[in-house]
Coordinates of C-alpha atoms in Angstrom, one line a residue:
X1 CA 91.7 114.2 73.1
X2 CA 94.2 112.5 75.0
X3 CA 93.4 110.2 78.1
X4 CA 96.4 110.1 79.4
X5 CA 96.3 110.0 83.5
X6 CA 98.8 112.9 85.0
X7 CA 99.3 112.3 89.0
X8 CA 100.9 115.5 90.3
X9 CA 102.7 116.5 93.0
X10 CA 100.0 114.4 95.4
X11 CA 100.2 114.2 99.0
X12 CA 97.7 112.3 101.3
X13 CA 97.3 113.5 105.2
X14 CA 94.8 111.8 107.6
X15 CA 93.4 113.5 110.2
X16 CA 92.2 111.8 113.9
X17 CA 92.1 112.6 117.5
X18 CA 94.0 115.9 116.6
X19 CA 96.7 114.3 114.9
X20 CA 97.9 113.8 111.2
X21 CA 99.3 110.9 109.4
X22 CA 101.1 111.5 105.8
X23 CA 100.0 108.4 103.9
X24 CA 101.2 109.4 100.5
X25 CA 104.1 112.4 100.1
X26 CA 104.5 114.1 96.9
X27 CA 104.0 111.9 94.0
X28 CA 104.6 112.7 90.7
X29 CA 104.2 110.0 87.6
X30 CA 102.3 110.1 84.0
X31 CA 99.8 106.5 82.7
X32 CA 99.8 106.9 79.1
X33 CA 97.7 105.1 76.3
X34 CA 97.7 101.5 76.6
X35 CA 100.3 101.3 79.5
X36 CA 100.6 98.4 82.0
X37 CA 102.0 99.7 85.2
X38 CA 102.3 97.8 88.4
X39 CA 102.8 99.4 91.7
X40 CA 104.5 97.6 94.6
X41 CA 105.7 98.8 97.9
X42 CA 105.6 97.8 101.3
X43 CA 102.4 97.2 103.7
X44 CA 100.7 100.2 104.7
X45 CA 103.0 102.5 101.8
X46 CA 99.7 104.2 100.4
X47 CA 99.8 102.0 97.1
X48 CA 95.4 101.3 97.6
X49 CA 95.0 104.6 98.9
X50 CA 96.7 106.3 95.5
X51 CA 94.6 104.2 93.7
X52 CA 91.4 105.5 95.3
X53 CA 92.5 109.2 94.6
X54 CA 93.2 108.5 91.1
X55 CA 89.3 106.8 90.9
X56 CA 88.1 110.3 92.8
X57 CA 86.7 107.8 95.5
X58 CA 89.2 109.7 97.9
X59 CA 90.2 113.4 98.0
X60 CA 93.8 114.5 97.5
X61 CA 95.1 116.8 100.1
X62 CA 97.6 119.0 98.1
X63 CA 98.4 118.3 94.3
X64 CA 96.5 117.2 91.8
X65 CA 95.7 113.8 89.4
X66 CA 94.3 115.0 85.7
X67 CA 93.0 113.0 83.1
X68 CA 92.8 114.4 80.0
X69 CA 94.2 117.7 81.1
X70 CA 90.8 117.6 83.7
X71 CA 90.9 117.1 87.2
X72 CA 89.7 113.8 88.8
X73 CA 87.6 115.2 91.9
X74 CA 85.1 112.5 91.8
X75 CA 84.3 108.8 90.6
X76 CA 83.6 108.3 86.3
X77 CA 82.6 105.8 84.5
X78 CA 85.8 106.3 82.5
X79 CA 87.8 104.8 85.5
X80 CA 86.9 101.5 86.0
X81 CA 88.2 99.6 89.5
X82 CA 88.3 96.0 90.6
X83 CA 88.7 95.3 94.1
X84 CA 90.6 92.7 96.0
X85 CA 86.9 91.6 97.4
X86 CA 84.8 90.6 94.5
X87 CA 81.8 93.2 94.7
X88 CA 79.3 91.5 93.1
X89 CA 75.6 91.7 94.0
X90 CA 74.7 88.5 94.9
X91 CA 71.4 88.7 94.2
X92 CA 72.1 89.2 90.3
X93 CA 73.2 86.7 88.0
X94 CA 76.5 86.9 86.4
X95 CA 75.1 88.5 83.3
X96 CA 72.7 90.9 85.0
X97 CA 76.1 91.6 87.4
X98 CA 78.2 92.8 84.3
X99 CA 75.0 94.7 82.8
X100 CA 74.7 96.8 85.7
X101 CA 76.8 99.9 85.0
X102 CA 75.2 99.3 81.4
X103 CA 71.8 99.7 82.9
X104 CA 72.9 102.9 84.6
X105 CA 74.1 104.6 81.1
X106 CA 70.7 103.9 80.3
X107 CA 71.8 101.5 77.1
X108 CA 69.1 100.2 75.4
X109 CA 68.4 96.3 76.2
X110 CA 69.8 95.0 73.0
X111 CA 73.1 97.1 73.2
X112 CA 73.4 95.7 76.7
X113 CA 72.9 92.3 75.8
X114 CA 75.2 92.7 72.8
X115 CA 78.2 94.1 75.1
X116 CA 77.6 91.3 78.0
X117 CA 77.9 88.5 75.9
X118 CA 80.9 89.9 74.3
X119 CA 83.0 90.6 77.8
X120 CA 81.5 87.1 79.2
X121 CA 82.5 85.4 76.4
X122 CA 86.2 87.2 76.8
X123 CA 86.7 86.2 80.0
X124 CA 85.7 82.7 79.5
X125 CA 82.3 83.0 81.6
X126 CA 79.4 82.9 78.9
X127 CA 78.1 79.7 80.3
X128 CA 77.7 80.8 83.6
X129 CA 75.3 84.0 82.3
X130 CA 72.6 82.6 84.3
X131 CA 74.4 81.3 87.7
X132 CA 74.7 83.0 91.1
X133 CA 77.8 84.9 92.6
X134 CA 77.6 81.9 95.3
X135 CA 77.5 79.1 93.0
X136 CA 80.6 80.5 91.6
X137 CA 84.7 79.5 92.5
X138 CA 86.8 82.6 93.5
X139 CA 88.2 83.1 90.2
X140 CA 85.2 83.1 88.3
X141 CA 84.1 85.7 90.7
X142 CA 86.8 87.9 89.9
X143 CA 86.1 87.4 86.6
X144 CA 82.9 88.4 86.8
X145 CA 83.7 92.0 88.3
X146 CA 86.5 92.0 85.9
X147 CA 84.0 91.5 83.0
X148 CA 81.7 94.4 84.6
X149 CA 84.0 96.7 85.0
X150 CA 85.3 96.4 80.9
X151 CA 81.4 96.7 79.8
X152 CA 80.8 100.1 80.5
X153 CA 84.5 100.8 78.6
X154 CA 86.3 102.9 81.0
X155 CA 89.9 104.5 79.7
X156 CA 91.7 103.0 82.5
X157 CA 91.2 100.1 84.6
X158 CA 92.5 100.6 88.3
X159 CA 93.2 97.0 89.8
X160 CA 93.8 96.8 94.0
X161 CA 95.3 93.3 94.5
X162 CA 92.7 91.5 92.4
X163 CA 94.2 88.0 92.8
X164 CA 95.0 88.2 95.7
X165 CA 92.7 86.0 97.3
X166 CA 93.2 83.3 94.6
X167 CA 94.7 80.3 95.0
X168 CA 98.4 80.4 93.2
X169 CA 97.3 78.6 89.8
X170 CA 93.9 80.2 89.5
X171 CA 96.3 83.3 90.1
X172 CA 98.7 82.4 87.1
X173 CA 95.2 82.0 84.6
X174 CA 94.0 84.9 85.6
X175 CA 97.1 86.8 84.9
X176 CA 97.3 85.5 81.1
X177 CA 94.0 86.0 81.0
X178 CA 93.9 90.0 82.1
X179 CA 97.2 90.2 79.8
X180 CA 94.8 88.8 76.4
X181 CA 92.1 91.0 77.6
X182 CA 94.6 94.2 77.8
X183 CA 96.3 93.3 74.6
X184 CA 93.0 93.3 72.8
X185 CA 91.1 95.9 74.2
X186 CA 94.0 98.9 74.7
X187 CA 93.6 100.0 78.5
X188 CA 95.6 101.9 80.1
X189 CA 95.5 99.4 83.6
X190 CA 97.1 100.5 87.1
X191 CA 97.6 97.0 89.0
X192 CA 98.2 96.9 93.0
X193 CA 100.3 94.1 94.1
X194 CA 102.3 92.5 96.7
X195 CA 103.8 90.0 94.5
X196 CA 106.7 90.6 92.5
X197 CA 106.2 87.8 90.6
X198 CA 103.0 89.2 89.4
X199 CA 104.4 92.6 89.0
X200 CA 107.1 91.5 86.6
X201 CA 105.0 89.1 84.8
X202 CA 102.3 91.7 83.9
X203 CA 103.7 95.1 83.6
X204 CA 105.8 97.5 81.2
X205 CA 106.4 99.3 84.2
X206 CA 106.7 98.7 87.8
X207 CA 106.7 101.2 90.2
X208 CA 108.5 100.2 93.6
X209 CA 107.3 102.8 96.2
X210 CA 108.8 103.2 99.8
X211 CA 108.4 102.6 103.3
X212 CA 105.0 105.4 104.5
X213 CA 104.6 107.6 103.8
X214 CA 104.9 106.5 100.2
X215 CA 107.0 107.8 98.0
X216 CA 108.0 106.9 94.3
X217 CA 111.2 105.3 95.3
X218 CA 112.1 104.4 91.5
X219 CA 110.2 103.1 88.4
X220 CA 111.5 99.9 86.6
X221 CA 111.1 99.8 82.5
X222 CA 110.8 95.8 82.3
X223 CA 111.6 95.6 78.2
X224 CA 111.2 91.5 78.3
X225 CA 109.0 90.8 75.5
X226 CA 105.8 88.9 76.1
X227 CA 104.3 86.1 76.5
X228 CA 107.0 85.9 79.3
X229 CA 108.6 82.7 80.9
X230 CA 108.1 83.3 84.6
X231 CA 111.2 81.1 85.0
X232 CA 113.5 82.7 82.4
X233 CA 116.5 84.7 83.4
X234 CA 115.8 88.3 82.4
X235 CA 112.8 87.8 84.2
X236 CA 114.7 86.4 87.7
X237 CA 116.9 89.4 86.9
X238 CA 114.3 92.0 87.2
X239 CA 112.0 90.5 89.9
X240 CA 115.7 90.1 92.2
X241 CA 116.6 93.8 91.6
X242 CA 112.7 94.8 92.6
X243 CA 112.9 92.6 95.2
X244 CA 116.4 94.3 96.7
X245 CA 114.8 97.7 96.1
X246 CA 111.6 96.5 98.2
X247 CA 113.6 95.1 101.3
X248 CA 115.6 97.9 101.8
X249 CA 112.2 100.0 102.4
X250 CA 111.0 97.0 104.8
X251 CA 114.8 97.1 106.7
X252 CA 113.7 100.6 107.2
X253 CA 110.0 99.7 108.5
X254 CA 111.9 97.7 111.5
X255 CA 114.6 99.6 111.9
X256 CA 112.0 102.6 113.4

């Protein structure tokens, strides 16, 4: 059966102190198999909170997001999120961090073992199996909850800003290293970003949203093939026109 992710027709409103705030208006778009999409959009557009409807960790107010053809009402182990914070327990080791959602599937020890190794060892972390969250550099964090996420082998991975807290050439590793990972293992991966750079590295897709309350402004088919040269021309092209499209929705923001 198809996984594809359907978003339909979705509308956020907040309620408090009697009065309503639209966060997301009316989105419509389609993730299929193996698609890398990257949203962007101003500050405060609804790009994190669209992501946290899609993972069911937030109710839609009118529309609906299937996957599948079934509705996402609440969080699955088939839709696997990494945070901007790193989420790790701290009080686990790296290995037991990624084994965790393994543990909860009840897989027996030696399947757990198996599939830790194998998602350590893909993102370059198998030596650190036994070490702390603390005795650990931001990156390798992120790796780490990267790596935890993948174990329990979700259908799509929903990514809010994971790099960025990362210092700019940790940022560029981990890039090439998520594009390796996605290349080899077939996600479909919905990435939150501010950076266009990023955006435009990473993605097939990127979807520029507007000003709140957030509305697909356009979506942007990036056909450069990879590995990309962040310096080469198409690739200036693209990130200049996103970038155009982006501060005509911030020109609006302080024009209010």
């Amino acid at each position: 059966m198809s996984s594809d992710i359907r978003i339909e027709h979705v509308t956020k409103v907040y309620s408090s102190n009697g009065r309503s705030l639209k966060a997301v208006d009316d989105i419509s778009m389609e993730i299929n198999d193996s698609e890398f999409i990257c949203i962007v959009g101003p500050s405060g557009c609804g790009k994190s909170t669209l992501l946290r409807m899609i993972a069911g960790l937030e109710p839609v107010s009118s529309g609906e997001i299937l996957m599948g053809g079934k509705k996402i009402t609440s969080p699955s182990p088939e839709i696997g999120f990494v945070f901007q914070e790193y989420t790790l327990f701290p009080w686990r080791t790296v290995g037991k961090n990624v084994e965790f959602g393994l543990e909860l599937k009840r897989v027996p020890p030696q399947e757990r073992e198996r599939v830790v190794a194998k998602y350590l060892d893909m993102v370059g972390l198998s030596r650190f199996k036994d070490s702390y969250p603390h005795q650990l550099s931001g990156g390798m964090r992120q790796r780490t909850a990267i790596a935890r996420t993948l174990a329990v082998n979700p259908k799509i991975l929903l990514m809010d800003e994971p790099f960025g807290a990362l210092d700019a050439q940790t940022r560029n590793i981990l890039q090439e290293q998520l594009l390796d990972i996605w290349h080899k293992e077939k996600k479909k991966v919905l990435f939150v970003t501010h950076n266009v750079d990023e955006a435009v590295f990473l993605a097939d897709k990127v979807v520029v949203m507007t000003a709140r309350p957030g509305r697909i402004k356009e979506i942007i088919d990036i056909e450069i093939p990879r590995p990309r040269e962040r310096t080469e021309t198409e690739v200036n092209k693209v990130r200049n026109v996103i970038l155009k499209s982006l501060f005509e929705e911030v020109q609006k923001l302080s024009d209010h």
